[in-house]
PDB file of C-alpha atoms in Angstrom:
ATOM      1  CA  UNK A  14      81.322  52.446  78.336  1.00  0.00           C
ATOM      2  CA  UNK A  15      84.108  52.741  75.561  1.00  0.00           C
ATOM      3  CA  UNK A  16      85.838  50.378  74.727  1.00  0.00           C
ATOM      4  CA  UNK A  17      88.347  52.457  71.942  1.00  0.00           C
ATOM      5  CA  UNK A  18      90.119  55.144  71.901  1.00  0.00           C
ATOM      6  CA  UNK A  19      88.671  57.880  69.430  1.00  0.00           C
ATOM      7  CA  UNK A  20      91.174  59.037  66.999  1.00  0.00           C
ATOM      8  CA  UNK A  21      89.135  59.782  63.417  1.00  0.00           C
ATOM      9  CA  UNK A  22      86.194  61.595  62.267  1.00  0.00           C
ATOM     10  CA  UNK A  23      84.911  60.925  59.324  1.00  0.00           C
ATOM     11  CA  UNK A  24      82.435  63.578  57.589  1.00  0.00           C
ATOM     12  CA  UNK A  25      81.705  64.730  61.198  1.00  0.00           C
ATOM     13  CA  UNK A  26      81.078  61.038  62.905  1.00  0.00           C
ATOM     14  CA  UNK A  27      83.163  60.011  65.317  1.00  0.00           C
ATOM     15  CA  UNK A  28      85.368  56.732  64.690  1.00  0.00           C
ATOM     16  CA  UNK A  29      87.859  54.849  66.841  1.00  0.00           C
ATOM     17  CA  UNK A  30      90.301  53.442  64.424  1.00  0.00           C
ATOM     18  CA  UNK A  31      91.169  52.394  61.473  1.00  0.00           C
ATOM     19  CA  UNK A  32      93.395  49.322  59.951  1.00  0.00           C
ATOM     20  CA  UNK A  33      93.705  47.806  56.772  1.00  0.00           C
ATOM     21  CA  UNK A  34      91.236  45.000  55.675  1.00  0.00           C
ATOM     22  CA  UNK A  35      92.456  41.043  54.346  1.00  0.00           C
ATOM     23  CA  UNK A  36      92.646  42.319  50.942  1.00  0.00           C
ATOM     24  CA  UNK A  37      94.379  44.848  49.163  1.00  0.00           C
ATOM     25  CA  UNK A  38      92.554  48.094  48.765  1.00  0.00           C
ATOM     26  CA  UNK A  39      90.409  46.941  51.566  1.00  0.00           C
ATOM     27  CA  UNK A  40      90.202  48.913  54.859  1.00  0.00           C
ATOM     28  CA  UNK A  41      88.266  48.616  58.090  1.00  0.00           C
ATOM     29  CA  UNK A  42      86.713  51.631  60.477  1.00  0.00           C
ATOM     30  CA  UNK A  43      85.561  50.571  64.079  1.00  0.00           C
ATOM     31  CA  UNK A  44      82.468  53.313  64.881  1.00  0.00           C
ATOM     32  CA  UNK A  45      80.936  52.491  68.441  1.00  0.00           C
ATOM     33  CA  UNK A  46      77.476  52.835  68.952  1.00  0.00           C
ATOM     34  CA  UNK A  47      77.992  55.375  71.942  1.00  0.00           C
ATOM     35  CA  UNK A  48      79.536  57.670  69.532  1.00  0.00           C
ATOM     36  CA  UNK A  49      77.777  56.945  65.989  1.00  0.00           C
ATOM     37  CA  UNK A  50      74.561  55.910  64.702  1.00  0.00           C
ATOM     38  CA  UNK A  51      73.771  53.603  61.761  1.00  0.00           C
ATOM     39  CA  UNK A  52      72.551  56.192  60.293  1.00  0.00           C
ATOM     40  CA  UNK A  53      75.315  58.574  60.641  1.00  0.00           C
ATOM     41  CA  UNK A  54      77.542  55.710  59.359  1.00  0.00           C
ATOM     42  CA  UNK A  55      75.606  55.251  56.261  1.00  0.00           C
ATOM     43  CA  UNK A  56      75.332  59.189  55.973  1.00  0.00           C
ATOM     44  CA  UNK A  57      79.345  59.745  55.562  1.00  0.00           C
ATOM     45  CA  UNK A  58      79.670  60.779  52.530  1.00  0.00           C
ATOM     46  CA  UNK A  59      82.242  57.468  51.600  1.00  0.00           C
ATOM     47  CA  UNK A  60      83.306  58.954  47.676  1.00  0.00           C
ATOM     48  CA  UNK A  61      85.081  61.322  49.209  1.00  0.00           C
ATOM     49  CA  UNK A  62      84.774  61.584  52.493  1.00  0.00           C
ATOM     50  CA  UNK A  63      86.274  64.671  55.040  1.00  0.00           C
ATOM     51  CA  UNK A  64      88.489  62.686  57.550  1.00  0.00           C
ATOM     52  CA  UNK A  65      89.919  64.606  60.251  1.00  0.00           C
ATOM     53  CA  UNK A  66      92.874  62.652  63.190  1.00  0.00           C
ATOM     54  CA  UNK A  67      91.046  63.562  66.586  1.00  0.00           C
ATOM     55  CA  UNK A  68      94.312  61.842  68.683  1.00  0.00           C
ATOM     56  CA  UNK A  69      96.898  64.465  69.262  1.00  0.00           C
ATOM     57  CA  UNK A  70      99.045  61.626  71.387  1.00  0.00           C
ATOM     58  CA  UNK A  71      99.519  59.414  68.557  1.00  0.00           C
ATOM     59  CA  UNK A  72     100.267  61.914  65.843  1.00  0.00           C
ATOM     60  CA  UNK A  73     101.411  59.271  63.299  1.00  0.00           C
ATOM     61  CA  UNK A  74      98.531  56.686  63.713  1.00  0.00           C
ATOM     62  CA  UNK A  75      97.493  54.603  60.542  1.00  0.00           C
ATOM     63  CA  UNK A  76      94.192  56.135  58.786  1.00  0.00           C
ATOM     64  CA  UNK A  77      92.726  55.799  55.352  1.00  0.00           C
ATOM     65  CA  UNK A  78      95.026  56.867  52.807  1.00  0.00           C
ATOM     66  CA  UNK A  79      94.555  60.345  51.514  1.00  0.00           C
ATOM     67  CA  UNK A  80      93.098  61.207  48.293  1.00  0.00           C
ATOM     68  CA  UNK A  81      90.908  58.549  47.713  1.00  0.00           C
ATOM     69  CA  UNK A  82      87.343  57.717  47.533  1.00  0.00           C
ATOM     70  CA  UNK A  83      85.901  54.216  48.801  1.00  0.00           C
ATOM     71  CA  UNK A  84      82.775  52.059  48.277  1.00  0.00           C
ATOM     72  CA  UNK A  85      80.903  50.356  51.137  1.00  0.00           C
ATOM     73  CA  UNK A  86      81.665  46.562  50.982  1.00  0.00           C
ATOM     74  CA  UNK A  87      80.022  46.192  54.208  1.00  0.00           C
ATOM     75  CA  UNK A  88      78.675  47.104  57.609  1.00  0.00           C
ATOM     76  CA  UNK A  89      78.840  44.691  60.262  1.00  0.00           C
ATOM     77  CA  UNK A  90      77.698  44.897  64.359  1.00  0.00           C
ATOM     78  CA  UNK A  91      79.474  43.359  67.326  1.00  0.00           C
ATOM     79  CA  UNK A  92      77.026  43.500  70.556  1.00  0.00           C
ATOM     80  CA  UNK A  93      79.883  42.316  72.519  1.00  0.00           C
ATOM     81  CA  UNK A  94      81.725  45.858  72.321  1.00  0.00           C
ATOM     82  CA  UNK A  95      78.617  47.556  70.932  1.00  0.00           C
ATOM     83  CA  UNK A  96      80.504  48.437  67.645  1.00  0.00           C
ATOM     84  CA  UNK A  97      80.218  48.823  63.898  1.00  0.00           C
ATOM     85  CA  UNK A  98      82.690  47.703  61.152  1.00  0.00           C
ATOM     86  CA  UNK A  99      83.006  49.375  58.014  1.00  0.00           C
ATOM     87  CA  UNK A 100      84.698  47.522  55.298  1.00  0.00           C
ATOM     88  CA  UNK A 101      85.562  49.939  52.545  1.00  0.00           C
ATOM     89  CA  UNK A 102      87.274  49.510  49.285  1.00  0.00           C
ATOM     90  CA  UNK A 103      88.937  51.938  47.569  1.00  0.00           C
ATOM     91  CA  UNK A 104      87.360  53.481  44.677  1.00  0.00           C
ATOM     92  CA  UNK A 105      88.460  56.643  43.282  1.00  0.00           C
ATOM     93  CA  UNK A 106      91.924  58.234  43.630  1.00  0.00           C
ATOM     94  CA  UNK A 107      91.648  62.190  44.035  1.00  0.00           C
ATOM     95  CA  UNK A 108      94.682  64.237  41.978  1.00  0.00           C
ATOM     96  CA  UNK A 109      93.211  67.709  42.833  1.00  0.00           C
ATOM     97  CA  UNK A 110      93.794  70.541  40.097  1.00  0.00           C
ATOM     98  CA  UNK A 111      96.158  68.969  37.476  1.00  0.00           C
ATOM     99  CA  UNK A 112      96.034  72.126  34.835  1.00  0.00           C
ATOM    100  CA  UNK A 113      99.375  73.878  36.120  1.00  0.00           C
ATOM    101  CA  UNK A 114     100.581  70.389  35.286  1.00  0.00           C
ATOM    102  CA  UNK A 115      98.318  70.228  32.084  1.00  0.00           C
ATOM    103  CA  UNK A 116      99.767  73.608  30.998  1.00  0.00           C
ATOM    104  CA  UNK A 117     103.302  72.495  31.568  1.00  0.00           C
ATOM    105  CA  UNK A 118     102.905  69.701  29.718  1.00  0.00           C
ATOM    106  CA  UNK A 119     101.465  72.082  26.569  1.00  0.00           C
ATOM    107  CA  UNK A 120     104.507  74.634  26.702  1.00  0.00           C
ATOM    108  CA  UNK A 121     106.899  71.963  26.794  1.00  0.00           C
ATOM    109  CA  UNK A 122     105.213  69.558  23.793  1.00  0.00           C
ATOM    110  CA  UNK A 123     105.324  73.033  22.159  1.00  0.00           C
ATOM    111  CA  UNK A 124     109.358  73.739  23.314  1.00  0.00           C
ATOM    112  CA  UNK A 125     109.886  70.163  21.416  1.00  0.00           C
ATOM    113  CA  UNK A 126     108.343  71.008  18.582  1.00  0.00           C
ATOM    114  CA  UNK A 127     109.848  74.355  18.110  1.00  0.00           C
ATOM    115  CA  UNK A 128     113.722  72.401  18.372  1.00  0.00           C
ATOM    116  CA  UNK A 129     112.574  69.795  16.313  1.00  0.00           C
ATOM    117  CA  UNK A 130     111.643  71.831  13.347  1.00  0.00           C
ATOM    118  CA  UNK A 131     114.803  74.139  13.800  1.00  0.00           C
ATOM    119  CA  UNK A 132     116.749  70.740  13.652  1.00  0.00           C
ATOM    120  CA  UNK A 133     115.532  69.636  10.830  1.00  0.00           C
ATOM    121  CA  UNK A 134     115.887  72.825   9.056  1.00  0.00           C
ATOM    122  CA  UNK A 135     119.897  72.715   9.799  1.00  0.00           C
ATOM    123  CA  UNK A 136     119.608  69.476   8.634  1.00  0.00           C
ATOM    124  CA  UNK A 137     117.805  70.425   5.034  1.00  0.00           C
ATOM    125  CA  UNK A 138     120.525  73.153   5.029  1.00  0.00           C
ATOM    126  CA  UNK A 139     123.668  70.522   5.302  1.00  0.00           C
ATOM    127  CA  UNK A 140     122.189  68.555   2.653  1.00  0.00           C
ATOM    128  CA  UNK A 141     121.644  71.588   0.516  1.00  0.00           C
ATOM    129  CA  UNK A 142     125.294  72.653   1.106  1.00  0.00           C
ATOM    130  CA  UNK A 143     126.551  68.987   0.640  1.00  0.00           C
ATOM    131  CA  UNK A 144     124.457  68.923  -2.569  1.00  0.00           C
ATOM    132  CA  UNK A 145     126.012  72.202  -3.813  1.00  0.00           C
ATOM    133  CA  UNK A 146     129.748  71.086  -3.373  1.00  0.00           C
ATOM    134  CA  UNK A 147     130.420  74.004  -0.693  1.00  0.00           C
ATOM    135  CA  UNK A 148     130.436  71.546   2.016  1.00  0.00           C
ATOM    136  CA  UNK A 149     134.063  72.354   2.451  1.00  0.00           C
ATOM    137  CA  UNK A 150     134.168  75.918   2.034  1.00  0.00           C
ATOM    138  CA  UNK A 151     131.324  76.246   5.035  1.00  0.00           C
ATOM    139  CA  UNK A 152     133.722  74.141   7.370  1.00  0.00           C
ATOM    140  CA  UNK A 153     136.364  76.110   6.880  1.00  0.00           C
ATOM    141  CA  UNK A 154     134.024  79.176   7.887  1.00  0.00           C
ATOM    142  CA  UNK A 155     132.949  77.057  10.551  1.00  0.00           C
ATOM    143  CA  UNK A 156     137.292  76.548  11.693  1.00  0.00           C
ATOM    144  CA  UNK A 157     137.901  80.267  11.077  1.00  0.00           C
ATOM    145  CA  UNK A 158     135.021  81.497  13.099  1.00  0.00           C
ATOM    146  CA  UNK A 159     136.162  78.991  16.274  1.00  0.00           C
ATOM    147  CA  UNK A 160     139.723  79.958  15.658  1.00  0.00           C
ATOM    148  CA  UNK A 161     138.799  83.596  16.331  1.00  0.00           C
ATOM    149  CA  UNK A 162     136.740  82.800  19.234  1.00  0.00           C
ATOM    150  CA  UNK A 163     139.490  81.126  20.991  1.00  0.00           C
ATOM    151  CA  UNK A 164     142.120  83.477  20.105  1.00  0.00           C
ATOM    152  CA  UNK A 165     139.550  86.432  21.201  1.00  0.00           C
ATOM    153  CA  UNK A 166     138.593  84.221  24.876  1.00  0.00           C
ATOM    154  CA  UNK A 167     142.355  83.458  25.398  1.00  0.00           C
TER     155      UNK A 167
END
C-alpha cells in the first residue's frame, strides 16, 4: 500500500517527494520500499544524479535544485510507512560548457587592450605636441576641421 504520491525519479528509482532538510544546503527524498530498494537507493548515482518530475498534475512541485551534485548525509527507515529518507547535502554546482563564455571573455580582455594602447598613444602624441609648442596650431586644425563638418551636415 502507498502511502505517497510518486512524483521524482532519480537515476531511474522511483521517489515520492522531495523537501528541503533543517539546514541550508540540506535536502530530504522520501523512497518507499514498494517502489525502491536499499540498494537502488545507494546505487543513484548522488554527484550528479539524472532526476526526472514523474507528476504531470503538479507541474511546479519543489525538487532538488538543478545543477548540482550532493553527498549522502544519511539514510534513514520508517517501518510505520515502510519508507526511506535520504538526507543529501549539496556538493558540487554543475555550470555545463563555460568556453563560449571563456572565449568571450578572451576577445573582450583583448578589445581592452587594443583601446588602451591606442589611448595611450594619443596621449604620448598630446604631450609630444604640447612639448613642441604646436599645441595651439593643432587646435585650431582641430576648430577648422569641426567648423567644416558642421557647415558641410547643415
Amino acid at each position: 500500500m502507498s502511502f505517497f504520491t510518486k512524483s521524482w525519479k532519480f537515476d531511474g528509482v522511483q521517489a515520492a517527494f522531495v523537501m528541503r532538510g533543517s539546514q541550508n544546503g540540506r535536502y530530504l527524498v522520501k523512497f518507499e520500499r514498494e517502489f525502491a530498494s536499499l540498494e537502488d537507493i545507494e546505487g543513484i548515482n548522488w554527484t550528479k544524479p539524472a532526476i526526472e518530475h514523474t507528476n504531470p498534475q503538479c507541474p511546479d512541485e519543489f525538487g532538488l535544485p538543478v545543477g548540482y551534485g550532493f553527498t549522502v548525509a544519511g539514510i534513514t527507515y520508517d517501518s510505520k510507512t515502510k519508507s526511506y529518507t535520504v538526507e543529501l547535502q549539496v556538493a558540487d554546482q554543475f555550470l555545463g560548457d563555460v568556453t563560449p563564455y571563456q572565449e568571450q571573455i578572451a576577445q573582450l580582455e583583448s578589445e581592452a587592450a587594443e583601446k588602451d594602447a591606442a589611448i595611450a598613444e594619443k596621449e604620448a602624441a598630446i604631450k609630444a605636441l604640447e612639448a613642441g609648442g604646436t599645441a595651439e596650431a593643432v587646435k585650431a586644425d582641430l576648430q577648422a576641421a569641426y567648423t567644416e563638418g558642421v557647415e558641410s551636415n547643415g
